[in-house]
Amino acid sequence: MTQSLDPGARRAILEAVDALRDWSVTTLAGLVRCPSVLGQEHSALEEMARLYAGLGLEPRRVPTLPEQLAGHPGFSPPLISYAGRDNVVAVHRPRASTGRSLVLQGHVDVVPEGAADMWETPPYEPAIRDGRMYGRGAGDMKAGIVSYLTAFKAIQLAGLQPAAEVQMQSVIEEECSGNGALACMLAMPKSDAVIIPEPGPGLDALYTAEVGVVWAWVTVSGRPAHVRDMQAGLNAIEAAQIIGEALKAYEREMNDGSRIHPAFRGVNHPVNVNLGTIEGGEWNSSVATRCRIGLRIGVMMGYTAAQTRADVERIVEQAKQHERLRGAQVKLEFKGFMADPCVFDTEAAIVQLARRSYTDVTGGSLRDYPATGLTDGRFFALYQGTPVACFGPDAVDIHGIDENVGLDSMHGITRTIALTMAEWCGVEKV
Ligand SMILES: [Zn+2]
């Protein structure tokens, strides 16, 4: 255990965080302006490289190479090519390594904005209303990334630097595979702890557990006909609906109380099956030839992604026996998430320290959050044995319309990370 932080250094660091508040809001706005949806992450990645360089660190690109990752149990089948989308990392090295090393990790990718016309202000034009910043990715999780950057910068502004190695990792594809996080984790040395500032559900929170997720794609090819001979045709859209209903029945079954892990006690409906996308059909008066649905299936602790995949294969196979699917061709594919669930070790020293620091700087306490979605934290926890403190600011409507994050809350998280980093790594005078 390193010695506890000198009170003068502590005060100087927290004052520096306060002095950097405007900088952090401007930096967040700059990142939200990067529309970093799948395949379009380059502007956000370049911005991260620029921000790392601004801290005096040398940004380095880490490619995501499926051929190297494919044998890893955390790997998910890719959706698109990784060319031109390299992750960005930067490493701080102390003069004398006396403390414990740390990884600060965040994903730059965001989910699509959805119906842009439903947003009060455009999704990639950050706007502040009532102390909250609105914009796609503001909460999930660009605020968290800015929190750790500001925390590091504040330690520097206080005339100090961490007395241990600090890695910063900006990754892609947290929202669809996690392969960016996996690539960076494997490319970099193992550290003593990881902080991932993912957002809390409308309040400041610490992730205690997270479900796994499997993505599946079902393509049904029917038999086209004019609607006047509808009985002669086989409607692919209606057939796909039958498969969708079978998977919703599976969802009900998996939410039965007997199947729910204690970490999720009290959480309403933790295992979610989402019919996320549908495309198909050709003409209102033609029986639809082809329909493709994209699904996201939650995985409860006690089950694995591989088991869930087998369940989905079985359900789709059974649904094919339905009389309305007779003669249809059904193709089932698994691309994107093949992610196992994960319980975080909340007794770990980094978690305890983060909780203590949060209470110290805000007077409140971080709420426990068993998440019905996932983070990149699972890679470090499940496959590397590195303790993870995943906690972040109050964000609302992430993945929805008018996503926003509380700026006071973000500031509190920044203060928490600064203090946690200084205590964990120790500090040395520059
Ligand atoms: Zn996220």
PDB file of N, CA and C in Angstrom, residues 171-207:
ATOM      1  N   VAL A 171     -10.793   3.493 -27.415  1.00  0.00           N
ATOM      2  CA  VAL A 171     -11.078   2.309 -28.233  1.00  0.00           C
ATOM      3  C   VAL A 171     -12.352   2.465 -29.052  1.00  0.00           C
ATOM      4  N   ILE A 172     -12.444   1.638 -30.083  1.00  0.00           N
ATOM      5  CA  ILE A 172     -13.648   1.590 -30.920  1.00  0.00           C
ATOM      6  C   ILE A 172     -14.486   0.354 -30.555  1.00  0.00           C
ATOM      7  N   GLU A 173     -15.690   0.343 -31.044  1.00  0.00           N
ATOM      8  CA  GLU A 173     -16.575  -0.845 -31.035  1.00  0.00           C
ATOM      9  C   GLU A 173     -16.978  -1.357 -29.662  1.00  0.00           C
ATOM     10  N   GLU A 174     -17.004  -0.481 -28.649  1.00  0.00           N
ATOM     11  CA  GLU A 174     -17.577  -0.942 -27.382  1.00  0.00           C
ATOM     12  C   GLU A 174     -19.048  -1.264 -27.570  1.00  0.00           C
ATOM     13  N   GLU A 175     -19.680  -0.566 -28.520  1.00  0.00           N
ATOM     14  CA  GLU A 175     -21.131  -0.672 -28.709  1.00  0.00           C
ATOM     15  C   GLU A 175     -21.553  -1.842 -29.591  1.00  0.00           C
ATOM     16  N   CYS A 176     -20.590  -2.589 -30.146  1.00  0.00           N
ATOM     17  CA  CYS A 176     -21.037  -3.685 -31.005  1.00  0.00           C
ATOM     18  C   CYS A 176     -20.195  -4.955 -30.907  1.00  0.00           C
ATOM     19  N   SER A 177     -18.961  -4.865 -30.379  1.00  0.00           N
ATOM     20  CA  SER A 177     -18.163  -6.094 -30.286  1.00  0.00           C
ATOM     21  C   SER A 177     -17.189  -6.083 -29.099  1.00  0.00           C
ATOM     22  N   GLY A 178     -16.621  -4.931 -28.808  1.00  0.00           N
ATOM     23  CA  GLY A 178     -15.575  -4.870 -27.785  1.00  0.00           C
ATOM     24  C   GLY A 178     -14.202  -5.223 -28.321  1.00  0.00           C
ATOM     25  N   ASN A 179     -14.108  -5.472 -29.622  1.00  0.00           N
ATOM     26  CA  ASN A 179     -12.813  -5.908 -30.166  1.00  0.00           C
ATOM     27  C   ASN A 179     -11.723  -4.843 -30.067  1.00  0.00           C
ATOM     28  N   GLY A 180     -12.104  -3.579 -30.061  1.00  0.00           N
ATOM     29  CA  GLY A 180     -11.117  -2.500 -29.885  1.00  0.00           C
ATOM     30  C   GLY A 180     -10.474  -2.584 -28.509  1.00  0.00           C
ATOM     31  N   ALA A 181     -11.302  -2.788 -27.496  1.00  0.00           N
ATOM     32  CA  ALA A 181     -10.803  -2.911 -26.116  1.00  0.00           C
ATOM     33  C   ALA A 181      -9.916  -4.146 -25.971  1.00  0.00           C
ATOM     34  N   LEU A 182     -10.350  -5.248 -26.588  1.00  0.00           N
ATOM     35  CA  LEU A 182      -9.574  -6.491 -26.510  1.00  0.00           C
ATOM     36  C   LEU A 182      -8.196  -6.292 -27.150  1.00  0.00           C
ATOM     37  N   ALA A 183      -8.176  -5.651 -28.322  1.00  0.00           N
ATOM     38  CA  ALA A 183      -6.902  -5.417 -29.024  1.00  0.00           C
ATOM     39  C   ALA A 183      -5.959  -4.585 -28.160  1.00  0.00           C
ATOM     40  N   CYS A 184      -6.474  -3.524 -27.550  1.00  0.00           N
ATOM     41  CA  CYS A 184      -5.615  -2.657 -26.731  1.00  0.00           C
ATOM     42  C   CYS A 184      -5.146  -3.370 -25.469  1.00  0.00           C
ATOM     43  N   MET A 185      -6.056  -4.098 -24.847  1.00  0.00           N
ATOM     44  CA  MET A 185      -5.666  -4.809 -23.621  1.00  0.00           C
ATOM     45  C   MET A 185      -4.509  -5.768 -23.908  1.00  0.00           C
ATOM     46  N   LEU A 186      -4.598  -6.488 -25.044  1.00  0.00           N
ATOM     47  CA  LEU A 186      -3.567  -7.477 -25.357  1.00  0.00           C
ATOM     48  C   LEU A 186      -2.277  -6.826 -25.834  1.00  0.00           C
ATOM     49  N   ALA A 187      -2.387  -5.627 -26.415  1.00  0.00           N
ATOM     50  CA  ALA A 187      -1.196  -4.962 -26.945  1.00  0.00           C
ATOM     51  C   ALA A 187      -0.382  -4.268 -25.857  1.00  0.00           C
ATOM     52  N   MET A 188      -1.012  -3.997 -24.732  1.00  0.00           N
ATOM     53  CA  MET A 188      -0.366  -3.205 -23.687  1.00  0.00           C
ATOM     54  C   MET A 188      -0.035  -4.074 -22.477  1.00  0.00           C
ATOM     55  N   PRO A 189       0.948  -3.632 -21.656  1.00  0.00           N
ATOM     56  CA  PRO A 189       1.248  -4.412 -20.452  1.00  0.00           C
ATOM     57  C   PRO A 189       0.073  -4.418 -19.464  1.00  0.00           C
ATOM     58  N   LYS A 190      -0.052  -5.488 -18.712  1.00  0.00           N
ATOM     59  CA  LYS A 190      -1.092  -5.572 -17.677  1.00  0.00           C
ATOM     60  C   LYS A 190      -0.781  -4.551 -16.590  1.00  0.00           C
ATOM     61  N   SER A 191      -1.810  -3.890 -16.100  1.00  0.00           N
ATOM     62  CA  SER A 191      -1.582  -2.893 -15.049  1.00  0.00           C
ATOM     63  C   SER A 191      -2.205  -3.381 -13.742  1.00  0.00           C
ATOM     64  N   ASP A 192      -2.057  -2.569 -12.691  1.00  0.00           N
ATOM     65  CA  ASP A 192      -2.565  -2.980 -11.378  1.00  0.00           C
ATOM     66  C   ASP A 192      -4.065  -2.741 -11.219  1.00  0.00           C
ATOM     67  N   ALA A 193      -4.625  -1.856 -12.047  1.00  0.00           N
ATOM     68  CA  ALA A 193      -6.067  -1.592 -11.965  1.00  0.00           C
ATOM     69  C   ALA A 193      -6.521  -0.837 -13.201  1.00  0.00           C
ATOM     70  N   VAL A 194      -7.829  -0.859 -13.403  1.00  0.00           N
ATOM     71  CA  VAL A 194      -8.431  -0.176 -14.551  1.00  0.00           C
ATOM     72  C   VAL A 194      -9.579   0.703 -14.051  1.00  0.00           C
ATOM     73  N   ILE A 195      -9.649   1.916 -14.601  1.00  0.00           N
ATOM     74  CA  ILE A 195     -10.827   2.762 -14.379  1.00  0.00           C
ATOM     75  C   ILE A 195     -11.495   2.984 -15.729  1.00  0.00           C
ATOM     76  N   ILE A 196     -12.793   2.692 -15.793  1.00  0.00           N
ATOM     77  CA  ILE A 196     -13.581   2.958 -17.004  1.00  0.00           C
ATOM     78  C   ILE A 196     -14.754   3.848 -16.595  1.00  0.00           C
ATOM     79  N   PRO A 197     -14.732   5.106 -17.018  1.00  0.00           N
ATOM     80  CA  PRO A 197     -15.804   6.009 -16.557  1.00  0.00           C
ATOM     81  C   PRO A 197     -17.059   5.948 -17.435  1.00  0.00           C
ATOM     82  N   GLU A 198     -17.705   4.812 -17.437  1.00  0.00           N
ATOM     83  CA  GLU A 198     -18.990   4.666 -18.139  1.00  0.00           C
ATOM     84  C   GLU A 198     -20.080   5.350 -17.308  1.00  0.00           C
ATOM     85  N   PRO A 199     -21.124   5.838 -17.980  1.00  0.00           N
ATOM     86  CA  PRO A 199     -22.128   6.631 -17.271  1.00  0.00           C
ATOM     87  C   PRO A 199     -23.029   5.816 -16.359  1.00  0.00           C
ATOM     88  N   GLY A 200     -23.495   6.477 -15.326  1.00  0.00           N
ATOM     89  CA  GLY A 200     -24.508   5.892 -14.450  1.00  0.00           C
ATOM     90  C   GLY A 200     -25.900   6.141 -15.016  1.00  0.00           C
ATOM     91  N   PRO A 201     -26.883   5.385 -14.532  1.00  0.00           N
ATOM     92  CA  PRO A 201     -28.261   5.476 -15.045  1.00  0.00           C
ATOM     93  C   PRO A 201     -29.027   6.637 -14.400  1.00  0.00           C
ATOM     94  N   GLY A 202     -28.750   7.864 -14.848  1.00  0.00           N
ATOM     95  CA  GLY A 202     -29.456   9.018 -14.300  1.00  0.00           C
ATOM     96  C   GLY A 202     -28.960   9.430 -12.924  1.00  0.00           C
ATOM     97  N   LEU A 203     -27.863   8.832 -12.501  1.00  0.00           N
ATOM     98  CA  LEU A 203     -27.223   9.218 -11.246  1.00  0.00           C
ATOM     99  C   LEU A 203     -25.789   8.708 -11.286  1.00  0.00           C
ATOM    100  N   ASP A 204     -24.960   9.237 -10.373  1.00  0.00           N
ATOM    101  CA  ASP A 204     -23.572   8.774 -10.315  1.00  0.00           C
ATOM    102  C   ASP A 204     -23.576   7.342  -9.801  1.00  0.00           C
ATOM    103  N   ALA A 205     -22.914   6.449 -10.507  1.00  0.00           N
ATOM    104  CA  ALA A 205     -23.035   5.046 -10.109  1.00  0.00           C
ATOM    105  C   ALA A 205     -21.792   4.248 -10.439  1.00  0.00           C
ATOM    106  N   LEU A 206     -21.668   3.121  -9.746  1.00  0.00           N
ATOM    107  CA  LEU A 206     -20.556   2.199  -9.936  1.00  0.00           C
ATOM    108  C   LEU A 206     -21.112   0.844 -10.378  1.00  0.00           C
ATOM    109  N   TYR A 207     -20.571   0.350 -11.488  1.00  0.00           N
ATOM    110  CA  TYR A 207     -21.052  -0.923 -12.038  1.00  0.00           C
ATOM    111  C   TYR A 207     -20.607  -2.077 -11.136  1.00  0.00           C
TER     112      TYR A 207
END
